[in-house]
Amino acid sequence: MNDVLTTTDLTVRYGGNLALDGVSLRIGAGELVGLIGPNGAGKTTFIDALTGFTRSTGRVVLDGTDLTRAKPHQRARRGLGRTWQGAELYDDLTVRDNLDVGAHRPTWSQSFRELLTGRSAPSPAATAAVTLLGLDDVLDTFPEDLSQGQRKTVDVARALAAGSQVLCLDEPAAGLDSDESLELGNRLRSLVDGGTSLLLVDHDMGLVLGVCDRVYVLDLGRLIAEGTPDEIRRSPAVIEAYLGEEVPA
Ligand SMILES: Nc1ncnc2c1ncn2[C@@H]1O[C@H](COP(=O)(O)OP(=O)(O)OP(=O)(O)O)[C@@H](O)[C@H]1O
């Protein structure tokens, strides 16, 4: 499988705290990769460094382009997207308008047409995200009328609508019950089957070990393991640092 994203020795220091210590990771095209670890292990810091929201050393390459020095908006435009822990939707906007906010970079001619008609055409990426994530029926619904699982799915779609090739998801299953989490996992699988590459950070081990192709494990800023979900379930280092006991398949 071709790598679409690689990091080499990604390192972040917050004062004297080495929050991320030389993390080298790769994501293949159309691959769902998990990143897990105890609280404070550096998972969000890794996403922040990867997407340019915190200062780091090391190297980030997306689809052959070195983004190490790129600003966050430049990385996003190149196709490196993210969601935020605990992000909220815009409550006064329909799902369609929430997606538009994430997506919209119209051309001049589109802008002119929108001014005349008062309507915006959805981007191809937004249309694809809606279909793959099964949101067609709720496009005109307001967030308060959605289930918690649907709201999380819209948040993922909003990030995808910007045209992400690789999307980093920071705890998308937080606050979901096990059925909703399972449903979200199925949606994420549809996305990768459609060609998007995903990095999934979550504490829901059932979700991460159930849907990911490969999983990396962070502890105290360092990678301590990488492997298939089965290998991670059985890894003594991971059991000691994080899982406590083997997670049943
Ligand atoms: N903006 C910041 N300034 C200073 N220290 C920070 C900052 N953000 C994170 N840290 C520290 O960096 C380390 C890694 O934190 P991070 O939030 O990345 O961990 P995490 O694995 O995402 O944790 P959690 O599972 O609780 O979300 C922690 O020691 C944390 O206190």
PDB file of N, CA, C and O in Angstrom, residues 102-169:
ATOM      1  N   GLY A 102     -17.911  24.396   6.546  1.00  0.00           N
ATOM      2  CA  GLY A 102     -16.648  23.665   6.501  1.00  0.00           C
ATOM      3  C   GLY A 102     -16.023  23.670   5.131  1.00  0.00           C
ATOM      4  O   GLY A 102     -14.802  23.643   4.978  1.00  0.00           O
ATOM      5  N   ALA A 103     -16.885  23.733   4.102  1.00  0.00           N
ATOM      6  CA  ALA A 103     -16.411  23.437   2.752  1.00  0.00           C
ATOM      7  C   ALA A 103     -16.065  24.636   1.916  1.00  0.00           C
ATOM      8  O   ALA A 103     -15.238  24.543   1.019  1.00  0.00           O
ATOM      9  N   HIS A 104     -16.708  25.761   2.196  1.00  0.00           N
ATOM     10  CA  HIS A 104     -16.857  26.687   1.096  1.00  0.00           C
ATOM     11  C   HIS A 104     -15.644  27.487   0.688  1.00  0.00           C
ATOM     12  O   HIS A 104     -15.138  28.297   1.437  1.00  0.00           O
ATOM     13  N   ARG A 105     -15.176  27.200  -0.542  1.00  0.00           N
ATOM     14  CA  ARG A 105     -14.160  28.032  -1.185  1.00  0.00           C
ATOM     15  C   ARG A 105     -14.606  28.195  -2.639  1.00  0.00           C
ATOM     16  O   ARG A 105     -14.041  27.597  -3.554  1.00  0.00           O
ATOM     17  N   PRO A 106     -15.672  28.980  -2.863  1.00  0.00           N
ATOM     18  CA  PRO A 106     -16.223  29.038  -4.213  1.00  0.00           C
ATOM     19  C   PRO A 106     -15.311  29.781  -5.190  1.00  0.00           C
ATOM     20  O   PRO A 106     -14.508  30.616  -4.790  1.00  0.00           O
ATOM     21  N   THR A 107     -15.448  29.432  -6.461  1.00  0.00           N
ATOM     22  CA  THR A 107     -14.755  30.181  -7.509  1.00  0.00           C
ATOM     23  C   THR A 107     -15.478  31.513  -7.702  1.00  0.00           C
ATOM     24  O   THR A 107     -16.591  31.711  -7.204  1.00  0.00           O
ATOM     25  N   TRP A 108     -14.876  32.425  -8.496  1.00  0.00           N
ATOM     26  CA  TRP A 108     -15.532  33.714  -8.747  1.00  0.00           C
ATOM     27  C   TRP A 108     -16.896  33.519  -9.394  1.00  0.00           C
ATOM     28  O   TRP A 108     -17.884  34.141  -9.025  1.00  0.00           O
ATOM     29  N   SER A 109     -16.955  32.624 -10.400  1.00  0.00           N
ATOM     30  CA  SER A 109     -18.227  32.449 -11.110  1.00  0.00           C
ATOM     31  C   SER A 109     -19.277  31.843 -10.176  1.00  0.00           C
ATOM     32  O   SER A 109     -20.447  32.236 -10.205  1.00  0.00           O
ATOM     33  N   GLN A 110     -18.845  30.918  -9.318  1.00  0.00           N
ATOM     34  CA  GLN A 110     -19.808  30.358  -8.354  1.00  0.00           C
ATOM     35  C   GLN A 110     -20.304  31.445  -7.408  1.00  0.00           C
ATOM     36  O   GLN A 110     -21.492  31.535  -7.106  1.00  0.00           O
ATOM     37  N   SER A 111     -19.370  32.302  -6.944  1.00  0.00           N
ATOM     38  CA  SER A 111     -19.762  33.369  -6.011  1.00  0.00           C
ATOM     39  C   SER A 111     -20.797  34.279  -6.655  1.00  0.00           C
ATOM     40  O   SER A 111     -21.782  34.685  -6.017  1.00  0.00           O
ATOM     41  N   PHE A 112     -20.577  34.594  -7.933  1.00  0.00           N
ATOM     42  CA  PHE A 112     -21.495  35.488  -8.642  1.00  0.00           C
ATOM     43  C   PHE A 112     -22.872  34.829  -8.746  1.00  0.00           C
ATOM     44  O   PHE A 112     -23.904  35.450  -8.459  1.00  0.00           O
ATOM     45  N   ARG A 113     -22.879  33.534  -9.112  1.00  0.00           N
ATOM     46  CA  ARG A 113     -24.152  32.813  -9.243  1.00  0.00           C
ATOM     47  C   ARG A 113     -24.863  32.763  -7.887  1.00  0.00           C
ATOM     48  O   ARG A 113     -26.071  32.951  -7.790  1.00  0.00           O
ATOM     49  N   GLU A 114     -24.075  32.557  -6.820  1.00  0.00           N
ATOM     50  CA  GLU A 114     -24.680  32.492  -5.486  1.00  0.00           C
ATOM     51  C   GLU A 114     -25.311  33.826  -5.089  1.00  0.00           C
ATOM     52  O   GLU A 114     -26.366  33.871  -4.480  1.00  0.00           O
ATOM     53  N   LEU A 115     -24.625  34.925  -5.475  1.00  0.00           N
ATOM     54  CA  LEU A 115     -25.164  36.244  -5.154  1.00  0.00           C
ATOM     55  C   LEU A 115     -26.505  36.451  -5.860  1.00  0.00           C
ATOM     56  O   LEU A 115     -27.451  37.004  -5.300  1.00  0.00           O
ATOM     57  N   LEU A 116     -26.589  35.974  -7.110  1.00  0.00           N
ATOM     58  CA  LEU A 116     -27.813  36.166  -7.898  1.00  0.00           C
ATOM     59  C   LEU A 116     -28.937  35.264  -7.399  1.00  0.00           C
ATOM     60  O   LEU A 116     -30.092  35.685  -7.310  1.00  0.00           O
ATOM     61  N   THR A 117     -28.589  34.021  -7.075  1.00  0.00           N
ATOM     62  CA  THR A 117     -29.641  33.053  -6.749  1.00  0.00           C
ATOM     63  C   THR A 117     -29.850  32.888  -5.251  1.00  0.00           C
ATOM     64  O   THR A 117     -30.879  32.367  -4.822  1.00  0.00           O
ATOM     65  N   GLY A 118     -28.885  33.314  -4.453  1.00  0.00           N
ATOM     66  CA  GLY A 118     -28.975  33.128  -3.005  1.00  0.00           C
ATOM     67  C   GLY A 118     -28.747  31.685  -2.595  1.00  0.00           C
ATOM     68  O   GLY A 118     -28.977  31.308  -1.455  1.00  0.00           O
ATOM     69  N   ARG A 119     -28.340  30.820  -3.531  1.00  0.00           N
ATOM     70  CA  ARG A 119     -28.110  29.410  -3.202  1.00  0.00           C
ATOM     71  C   ARG A 119     -26.675  29.036  -3.505  1.00  0.00           C
ATOM     72  O   ARG A 119     -26.089  29.522  -4.462  1.00  0.00           O
ATOM     73  N   SER A 120     -26.110  28.143  -2.682  1.00  0.00           N
ATOM     74  CA  SER A 120     -24.760  27.685  -2.966  1.00  0.00           C
ATOM     75  C   SER A 120     -24.818  26.224  -3.409  1.00  0.00           C
ATOM     76  O   SER A 120     -25.637  25.454  -2.912  1.00  0.00           O
ATOM     77  N   ALA A 121     -23.953  25.886  -4.349  1.00  0.00           N
ATOM     78  CA  ALA A 121     -23.884  24.492  -4.787  1.00  0.00           C
ATOM     79  C   ALA A 121     -22.923  23.760  -3.877  1.00  0.00           C
ATOM     80  O   ALA A 121     -21.852  24.281  -3.562  1.00  0.00           O
ATOM     81  N   PRO A 122     -23.294  22.553  -3.400  1.00  0.00           N
ATOM     82  CA  PRO A 122     -22.368  21.826  -2.527  1.00  0.00           C
ATOM     83  C   PRO A 122     -21.112  21.424  -3.283  1.00  0.00           C
ATOM     84  O   PRO A 122     -21.167  21.163  -4.482  1.00  0.00           O
ATOM     85  N   SER A 123     -19.981  21.403  -2.579  1.00  0.00           N
ATOM     86  CA  SER A 123     -18.741  20.978  -3.219  1.00  0.00           C
ATOM     87  C   SER A 123     -18.817  19.474  -3.484  1.00  0.00           C
ATOM     88  O   SER A 123     -19.551  18.753  -2.799  1.00  0.00           O
ATOM     89  N   PRO A 124     -18.058  18.979  -4.479  1.00  0.00           N
ATOM     90  CA  PRO A 124     -18.048  17.530  -4.721  1.00  0.00           C
ATOM     91  C   PRO A 124     -17.646  16.760  -3.468  1.00  0.00           C
ATOM     92  O   PRO A 124     -18.187  15.697  -3.182  1.00  0.00           O
ATOM     93  N   ALA A 125     -16.689  17.323  -2.704  1.00  0.00           N
ATOM     94  CA  ALA A 125     -16.244  16.621  -1.492  1.00  0.00           C
ATOM     95  C   ALA A 125     -17.385  16.539  -0.479  1.00  0.00           C
ATOM     96  O   ALA A 125     -17.573  15.516   0.189  1.00  0.00           O
ATOM     97  N   ALA A 126     -18.168  17.624  -0.357  1.00  0.00           N
ATOM     98  CA  ALA A 126     -19.287  17.623   0.593  1.00  0.00           C
ATOM     99  C   ALA A 126     -20.338  16.611   0.155  1.00  0.00           C
ATOM    100  O   ALA A 126     -20.879  15.859   0.981  1.00  0.00           O
ATOM    101  N   THR A 127     -20.613  16.568  -1.145  1.00  0.00           N
ATOM    102  CA  THR A 127     -21.617  15.635  -1.658  1.00  0.00           C
ATOM    103  C   THR A 127     -21.179  14.190  -1.380  1.00  0.00           C
ATOM    104  O   THR A 127     -21.973  13.357  -0.934  1.00  0.00           O
ATOM    105  N   ALA A 128     -19.900  13.922  -1.627  1.00  0.00           N
ATOM    106  CA  ALA A 128     -19.393  12.565  -1.388  1.00  0.00           C
ATOM    107  C   ALA A 128     -19.470  12.218   0.096  1.00  0.00           C
ATOM    108  O   ALA A 128     -19.861  11.101   0.468  1.00  0.00           O
ATOM    109  N   ALA A 129     -19.118  13.184   0.964  1.00  0.00           N
ATOM    110  CA  ALA A 129     -19.142  12.926   2.410  1.00  0.00           C
ATOM    111  C   ALA A 129     -20.559  12.618   2.879  1.00  0.00           C
ATOM    112  O   ALA A 129     -20.780  11.702   3.676  1.00  0.00           O
ATOM    113  N   VAL A 130     -21.525  13.376   2.355  1.00  0.00           N
ATOM    114  CA  VAL A 130     -22.926  13.168   2.747  1.00  0.00           C
ATOM    115  C   VAL A 130     -23.375  11.766   2.372  1.00  0.00           C
ATOM    116  O   VAL A 130     -24.001  11.045   3.160  1.00  0.00           O
ATOM    117  N   THR A 131     -23.019  11.338   1.157  1.00  0.00           N
ATOM    118  CA  THR A 131     -23.438  10.015   0.694  1.00  0.00           C
ATOM    119  C   THR A 131     -22.757   8.918   1.513  1.00  0.00           C
ATOM    120  O   THR A 131     -23.421   8.014   2.033  1.00  0.00           O
ATOM    121  N   LEU A 132     -21.429   9.024   1.637  1.00  0.00           N
ATOM    122  CA  LEU A 132     -20.688   7.958   2.328  1.00  0.00           C
ATOM    123  C   LEU A 132     -21.073   7.866   3.807  1.00  0.00           C
ATOM    124  O   LEU A 132     -21.053   6.798   4.398  1.00  0.00           O
ATOM    125  N   LEU A 133     -21.425   9.001   4.392  1.00  0.00           N
ATOM    126  CA  LEU A 133     -21.753   8.993   5.828  1.00  0.00           C
ATOM    127  C   LEU A 133     -23.252   8.858   6.078  1.00  0.00           C
ATOM    128  O   LEU A 133     -23.706   8.919   7.230  1.00  0.00           O
ATOM    129  N   GLY A 134     -24.029   8.722   5.001  1.00  0.00           N
ATOM    130  CA  GLY A 134     -25.464   8.464   5.149  1.00  0.00           C
ATOM    131  C   GLY A 134     -26.229   9.628   5.746  1.00  0.00           C
ATOM    132  O   GLY A 134     -27.118   9.431   6.581  1.00  0.00           O
ATOM    133  N   LEU A 135     -25.908  10.854   5.315  1.00  0.00           N
ATOM    134  CA  LEU A 135     -26.564  12.028   5.904  1.00  0.00           C
ATOM    135  C   LEU A 135     -27.620  12.657   4.984  1.00  0.00           C
ATOM    136  O   LEU A 135     -28.171  13.709   5.322  1.00  0.00           O
ATOM    137  N   ASP A 136     -27.910  12.001   3.852  1.00  0.00           N
ATOM    138  CA  ASP A 136     -28.848  12.607   2.874  1.00  0.00           C
ATOM    139  C   ASP A 136     -30.174  13.011   3.523  1.00  0.00           C
ATOM    140  O   ASP A 136     -30.713  14.068   3.221  1.00  0.00           O
ATOM    141  N   ASP A 137     -30.667  12.166   4.430  1.00  0.00           N
ATOM    142  CA  ASP A 137     -32.011  12.408   4.971  1.00  0.00           C
ATOM    143  C   ASP A 137     -32.054  13.509   6.024  1.00  0.00           C
ATOM    144  O   ASP A 137     -33.149  13.909   6.438  1.00  0.00           O
ATOM    145  N   VAL A 138     -30.909  13.969   6.499  1.00  0.00           N
ATOM    146  CA  VAL A 138     -30.946  14.963   7.582  1.00  0.00           C
ATOM    147  C   VAL A 138     -30.352  16.317   7.158  1.00  0.00           C
ATOM    148  O   VAL A 138     -30.112  17.180   8.012  1.00  0.00           O
ATOM    149  N   LEU A 139     -30.189  16.519   5.862  1.00  0.00           N
ATOM    150  CA  LEU A 139     -29.524  17.750   5.405  1.00  0.00           C
ATOM    151  C   LEU A 139     -30.261  19.013   5.837  1.00  0.00           C
ATOM    152  O   LEU A 139     -29.648  20.053   6.082  1.00  0.00           O
ATOM    153  N   ASP A 140     -31.610  18.934   5.922  1.00  0.00           N
ATOM    154  CA  ASP A 140     -32.366  20.134   6.288  1.00  0.00           C
ATOM    155  C   ASP A 140     -32.742  20.146   7.765  1.00  0.00           C
ATOM    156  O   ASP A 140     -33.573  20.950   8.197  1.00  0.00           O
ATOM    157  N   THR A 141     -32.138  19.252   8.528  1.00  0.00           N
ATOM    158  CA  THR A 141     -32.424  19.143   9.968  1.00  0.00           C
ATOM    159  C   THR A 141     -31.467  20.032  10.758  1.00  0.00           C
ATOM    160  O   THR A 141     -30.327  20.257  10.341  1.00  0.00           O
ATOM    161  N   PHE A 142     -31.958  20.543  11.907  1.00  0.00           N
ATOM    162  CA  PHE A 142     -31.083  21.323  12.790  1.00  0.00           C
ATOM    163  C   PHE A 142     -30.405  20.372  13.790  1.00  0.00           C
ATOM    164  O   PHE A 142     -30.992  19.350  14.176  1.00  0.00           O
ATOM    165  N   PRO A 143     -29.188  20.712  14.223  1.00  0.00           N
ATOM    166  CA  PRO A 143     -28.438  19.809  15.106  1.00  0.00           C
ATOM    167  C   PRO A 143     -29.219  19.323  16.324  1.00  0.00           C
ATOM    168  O   PRO A 143     -29.083  18.179  16.729  1.00  0.00           O
ATOM    169  N   GLU A 144     -30.068  20.192  16.921  1.00  0.00           N
ATOM    170  CA  GLU A 144     -30.757  19.770  18.154  1.00  0.00           C
ATOM    171  C   GLU A 144     -31.725  18.615  17.901  1.00  0.00           C
ATOM    172  O   GLU A 144     -32.134  17.923  18.831  1.00  0.00           O
ATOM    173  N   ASP A 145     -32.098  18.409  16.640  1.00  0.00           N
ATOM    174  CA  ASP A 145     -33.010  17.306  16.333  1.00  0.00           C
ATOM    175  C   ASP A 145     -32.273  16.038  15.896  1.00  0.00           C
ATOM    176  O   ASP A 145     -32.894  15.075  15.447  1.00  0.00           O
ATOM    177  N   LEU A 146     -30.955  16.058  15.995  1.00  0.00           N
ATOM    178  CA  LEU A 146     -30.156  14.875  15.640  1.00  0.00           C
ATOM    179  C   LEU A 146     -29.788  14.096  16.897  1.00  0.00           C
ATOM    180  O   LEU A 146     -29.715  14.675  17.989  1.00  0.00           O
ATOM    181  N   SER A 147     -29.531  12.807  16.727  1.00  0.00           N
ATOM    182  CA  SER A 147     -28.979  12.028  17.851  1.00  0.00           C
ATOM    183  C   SER A 147     -27.518  12.453  18.038  1.00  0.00           C
ATOM    184  O   SER A 147     -26.907  13.053  17.140  1.00  0.00           O
ATOM    185  N   GLN A 148     -26.968  12.091  19.200  1.00  0.00           N
ATOM    186  CA  GLN A 148     -25.558  12.425  19.466  1.00  0.00           C
ATOM    187  C   GLN A 148     -24.662  11.789  18.398  1.00  0.00           C
ATOM    188  O   GLN A 148     -23.703  12.407  17.920  1.00  0.00           O
ATOM    189  N   GLY A 149     -24.987  10.556  17.999  1.00  0.00           N
ATOM    190  CA  GLY A 149     -24.200   9.863  16.974  1.00  0.00           C
ATOM    191  C   GLY A 149     -24.254  10.596  15.642  1.00  0.00           C
ATOM    192  O   GLY A 149     -23.234  10.722  14.947  1.00  0.00           O
ATOM    193  N   GLN A 150     -25.444  11.083  15.288  1.00  0.00           N
ATOM    194  CA  GLN A 150     -25.563  11.833  14.025  1.00  0.00           C
ATOM    195  C   GLN A 150     -24.776  13.137  14.089  1.00  0.00           C
ATOM    196  O   GLN A 150     -24.157  13.547  13.113  1.00  0.00           O
ATOM    197  N   ARG A 151     -24.792  13.797  15.258  1.00  0.00           N
ATOM    198  CA  ARG A 151     -24.040  15.065  15.375  1.00  0.00           C
ATOM    199  C   ARG A 151     -22.546  14.821  15.155  1.00  0.00           C
ATOM    200  O   ARG A 151     -21.865  15.583  14.475  1.00  0.00           O
ATOM    201  N   LYS A 152     -22.041  13.727  15.741  1.00  0.00           N
ATOM    202  CA  LYS A 152     -20.616  13.405  15.551  1.00  0.00           C
ATOM    203  C   LYS A 152     -20.323  13.109  14.085  1.00  0.00           C
ATOM    204  O   LYS A 152     -19.261  13.457  13.562  1.00  0.00           O
ATOM    205  N   THR A 153     -21.271  12.447  13.431  1.00  0.00           N
ATOM    206  CA  THR A 153     -21.076  12.111  12.022  1.00  0.00           C
ATOM    207  C   THR A 153     -21.056  13.382  11.177  1.00  0.00           C
ATOM    208  O   THR A 153     -20.254  13.503  10.242  1.00  0.00           O
ATOM    209  N   VAL A 154     -21.915  14.344  11.513  1.00  0.00           N
ATOM    210  CA  VAL A 154     -21.912  15.612  10.780  1.00  0.00           C
ATOM    211  C   VAL A 154     -20.581  16.341  10.988  1.00  0.00           C
ATOM    212  O   VAL A 154     -20.028  16.943  10.061  1.00  0.00           O
ATOM    213  N   ASP A 155     -20.043  16.256  12.200  1.00  0.00           N
ATOM    214  CA  ASP A 155     -18.743  16.893  12.475  1.00  0.00           C
ATOM    215  C   ASP A 155     -17.660  16.288  11.562  1.00  0.00           C
ATOM    216  O   ASP A 155     -16.826  17.011  11.008  1.00  0.00           O
ATOM    217  N   VAL A 156     -17.691  14.966  11.406  1.00  0.00           N
ATOM    218  CA  VAL A 156     -16.731  14.308  10.510  1.00  0.00           C
ATOM    219  C   VAL A 156     -16.974  14.774   9.069  1.00  0.00           C
ATOM    220  O   VAL A 156     -16.030  15.115   8.340  1.00  0.00           O
ATOM    221  N   ALA A 157     -18.245  14.829   8.675  1.00  0.00           N
ATOM    222  CA  ALA A 157     -18.574  15.243   7.304  1.00  0.00           C
ATOM    223  C   ALA A 157     -18.129  16.681   7.051  1.00  0.00           C
ATOM    224  O   ALA A 157     -17.651  17.016   5.963  1.00  0.00           O
ATOM    225  N   ARG A 158     -18.276  17.530   8.058  1.00  0.00           N
ATOM    226  CA  ARG A 158     -17.884  18.945   7.912  1.00  0.00           C
ATOM    227  C   ARG A 158     -16.390  19.052   7.617  1.00  0.00           C
ATOM    228  O   ARG A 158     -15.966  19.842   6.769  1.00  0.00           O
ATOM    229  N   ALA A 159     -15.594  18.229   8.303  1.00  0.00           N
ATOM    230  CA  ALA A 159     -14.141  18.249   8.049  1.00  0.00           C
ATOM    231  C   ALA A 159     -13.836  17.683   6.662  1.00  0.00           C
ATOM    232  O   ALA A 159     -12.963  18.186   5.948  1.00  0.00           O
ATOM    233  N   LEU A 160     -14.587  16.657   6.269  1.00  0.00           N
ATOM    234  CA  LEU A 160     -14.350  16.055   4.948  1.00  0.00           C
ATOM    235  C   LEU A 160     -14.770  16.961   3.806  1.00  0.00           C
ATOM    236  O   LEU A 160     -14.208  16.913   2.718  1.00  0.00           O
ATOM    237  N   ALA A 161     -15.801  17.791   4.087  1.00  0.00           N
ATOM    238  CA  ALA A 161     -16.345  18.651   3.042  1.00  0.00           C
ATOM    239  C   ALA A 161     -15.304  19.638   2.530  1.00  0.00           C
ATOM    240  O   ALA A 161     -15.412  20.161   1.427  1.00  0.00           O
ATOM    241  N   ALA A 162     -14.274  19.867   3.332  1.00  0.00           N
ATOM    242  CA  ALA A 162     -13.201  20.771   2.898  1.00  0.00           C
ATOM    243  C   ALA A 162     -12.265  20.088   1.910  1.00  0.00           C
ATOM    244  O   ALA A 162     -11.322  20.701   1.414  1.00  0.00           O
ATOM    245  N   GLY A 163     -12.510  18.805   1.646  1.00  0.00           N
ATOM    246  CA  GLY A 163     -11.699  18.101   0.639  1.00  0.00           C
ATOM    247  C   GLY A 163     -10.498  17.390   1.230  1.00  0.00           C
ATOM    248  O   GLY A 163      -9.447  17.338   0.602  1.00  0.00           O
ATOM    249  N   SER A 164     -10.662  16.836   2.439  1.00  0.00           N
ATOM    250  CA  SER A 164      -9.522  16.173   3.082  1.00  0.00           C
ATOM    251  C   SER A 164      -9.203  14.833   2.421  1.00  0.00           C
ATOM    252  O   SER A 164     -10.091  14.037   2.163  1.00  0.00           O
ATOM    253  N   GLN A 165      -7.910  14.645   2.211  1.00  0.00           N
ATOM    254  CA  GLN A 165      -7.426  13.363   1.695  1.00  0.00           C
ATOM    255  C   GLN A 165      -7.066  12.453   2.872  1.00  0.00           C
ATOM    256  O   GLN A 165      -7.266  11.259   2.842  1.00  0.00           O
ATOM    257  N   VAL A 166      -6.505  13.107   3.891  1.00  0.00           N
ATOM    258  CA  VAL A 166      -6.225  12.426   5.159  1.00  0.00           C
ATOM    259  C   VAL A 166      -6.940  13.223   6.248  1.00  0.00           C
ATOM    260  O   VAL A 166      -6.755  14.427   6.364  1.00  0.00           O
ATOM    261  N   LEU A 167      -7.758  12.524   7.033  1.00  0.00           N
ATOM    262  CA  LEU A 167      -8.518  13.218   8.070  1.00  0.00           C
ATOM    263  C   LEU A 167      -8.165  12.634   9.440  1.00  0.00           C
ATOM    264  O   LEU A 167      -8.208  11.418   9.634  1.00  0.00           O
ATOM    265  N   CYS A 168      -7.811  13.530  10.376  1.00  0.00           N
ATOM    266  CA  CYS A 168      -7.482  13.112  11.738  1.00  0.00           C
ATOM    267  C   CYS A 168      -8.704  13.367  12.624  1.00  0.00           C
ATOM    268  O   CYS A 168      -9.192  14.498  12.692  1.00  0.00           O
ATOM    269  N   LEU A 169      -9.159  12.332  13.305  1.00  0.00           N
ATOM    270  CA  LEU A 169     -10.372  12.447  14.120  1.00  0.00           C
ATOM    271  C   LEU A 169      -9.985  12.363  15.591  1.00  0.00           C
ATOM    272  O   LEU A 169      -9.455  11.347  16.045  1.00  0.00           O
TER     273      LEU A 169
END
